[in-house]
Amino acid sequence: MARNLDEFAADLAAVTAQVAQAAVGNLKADALLEASRRGNEAAVRDIANSMSTAELKAFQRKHG
C-alpha cells in the first residue's frame, strides 16, 4: 500500500501502463483474428510481426 502521494502516483502510473498494454494486446489479437477469418494472409503476417513474443504466446494460449 502506498505510504504517500508520490508512491500512490507511481503505483497508479504502473497499473495504468499495464492496463493500456493489455488493451493494445487485445486490439492486436482481435485484428489478427479478423484478418485470419477474412483470409487476409498479408494482414495476418503484418499484425503478427507487430506483436511481441508475450502477446503471441498469450494469443496462442487463448486461441491455440
mmCIF file of C-alpha atoms in Angstrom:
data_model
loop_
_atom_site.group_PDB
_atom_site.id
_atom_site.type_symbol
_atom_site.label_atom_id
_atom_site.label_comp_id
_atom_site.label_asym_id
_atom_site.label_seq_id
_atom_site.Cartn_x
_atom_site.Cartn_y
_atom_site.Cartn_z
ATOM 1 C CA MET A 1 0.000 0.000 0.000
ATOM 2 C CA ALA A 2 1.241 3.463 -0.848
ATOM 3 C CA ARG A 3 2.631 5.400 2.079
ATOM 4 C CA ASN A 4 2.374 8.814 0.494
ATOM 5 C CA LEU A 5 1.018 10.624 -2.511
ATOM 6 C CA ASP A 6 4.186 10.117 -4.584
ATOM 7 C CA GLU A 7 4.072 6.348 -4.064
ATOM 8 C CA PHE A 8 0.376 6.319 -4.878
ATOM 9 C CA ALA A 9 1.006 8.242 -8.098
ATOM 10 C CA ALA A 10 3.800 5.849 -9.070
ATOM 11 C CA ASP A 11 1.618 2.815 -8.341
ATOM 12 C CA LEU A 12 -1.265 4.308 -10.306
ATOM 13 C CA ALA A 13 1.004 5.057 -13.273
ATOM 14 C CA ALA A 14 2.324 1.474 -13.261
ATOM 15 C CA VAL A 15 -1.170 -0.022 -13.188
ATOM 16 C CA THR A 16 -2.376 2.359 -15.887
ATOM 17 C CA ALA A 17 0.543 1.352 -18.118
ATOM 18 C CA GLN A 18 -0.254 -2.333 -17.604
ATOM 19 C CA VAL A 19 -3.923 -1.794 -18.468
ATOM 20 C CA ALA A 20 -3.002 0.179 -21.585
ATOM 21 C CA GLN A 21 -0.547 -2.510 -22.690
ATOM 22 C CA ALA A 22 -3.184 -5.211 -22.201
ATOM 23 C CA ALA A 23 -5.709 -3.191 -24.209
ATOM 24 C CA VAL A 24 -3.267 -2.808 -27.104
ATOM 25 C CA GLY A 25 -2.552 -6.539 -26.989
ATOM 26 C CA ASN A 26 -6.280 -7.278 -27.094
ATOM 27 C CA LEU A 27 -6.783 -4.942 -30.051
ATOM 28 C CA LYS A 28 -3.975 -6.666 -31.936
ATOM 29 C CA ALA A 29 -5.402 -10.096 -31.106
ATOM 30 C CA ASP A 30 -8.847 -9.045 -32.330
ATOM 31 C CA ALA A 31 -7.349 -7.651 -35.532
ATOM 32 C CA LEU A 32 -5.355 -10.847 -36.054
ATOM 33 C CA LEU A 33 -8.471 -12.982 -35.663
ATOM 34 C CA GLU A 34 -10.456 -10.796 -38.039
ATOM 35 C CA ALA A 35 -7.725 -10.816 -40.690
ATOM 36 C CA SER A 36 -7.497 -14.583 -40.358
ATOM 37 C CA ARG A 37 -11.260 -15.011 -40.711
ATOM 38 C CA ARG A 38 -11.190 -12.912 -43.868
ATOM 39 C CA GLY A 39 -8.290 -14.915 -45.289
ATOM 40 C CA ASN A 40 -6.060 -11.847 -45.495
ATOM 41 C CA GLU A 41 -2.662 -13.511 -45.212
ATOM 42 C CA ALA A 42 -0.693 -10.286 -45.657
ATOM 43 C CA ALA A 43 -2.597 -8.588 -42.835
ATOM 44 C CA VAL A 44 -2.151 -11.612 -40.575
ATOM 45 C CA ARG A 45 1.581 -11.519 -41.229
ATOM 46 C CA ASP A 46 1.809 -7.760 -40.612
ATOM 47 C CA ILE A 47 -0.203 -7.904 -37.384
ATOM 48 C CA ALA A 48 1.716 -10.918 -36.070
ATOM 49 C CA ASN A 49 5.002 -9.170 -36.866
ATOM 50 C CA SER A 50 3.881 -6.162 -34.809
ATOM 51 C CA MET A 51 3.105 -8.313 -31.756
ATOM 52 C CA SER A 52 5.583 -9.083 -29.009
ATOM 53 C CA THR A 53 6.503 -12.641 -28.114
ATOM 54 C CA ALA A 54 4.452 -12.322 -24.926
ATOM 55 C CA GLU A 55 1.418 -11.141 -26.914
ATOM 56 C CA LEU A 56 1.789 -14.004 -29.371
ATOM 57 C CA LYS A 57 2.111 -16.564 -26.576
ATOM 58 C CA ALA A 58 -0.972 -15.161 -24.845
ATOM 59 C CA PHE A 59 -2.850 -15.308 -28.146
ATOM 60 C CA GLN A 60 -1.773 -18.908 -28.658
ATOM 61 C CA ARG A 61 -2.862 -19.892 -25.131
ATOM 62 C CA LYS A 62 -6.246 -18.263 -25.618
ATOM 63 C CA HIS A 63 -6.934 -19.339 -29.199
ATOM 64 C CA GLY A 64 -4.492 -22.240 -29.526
#
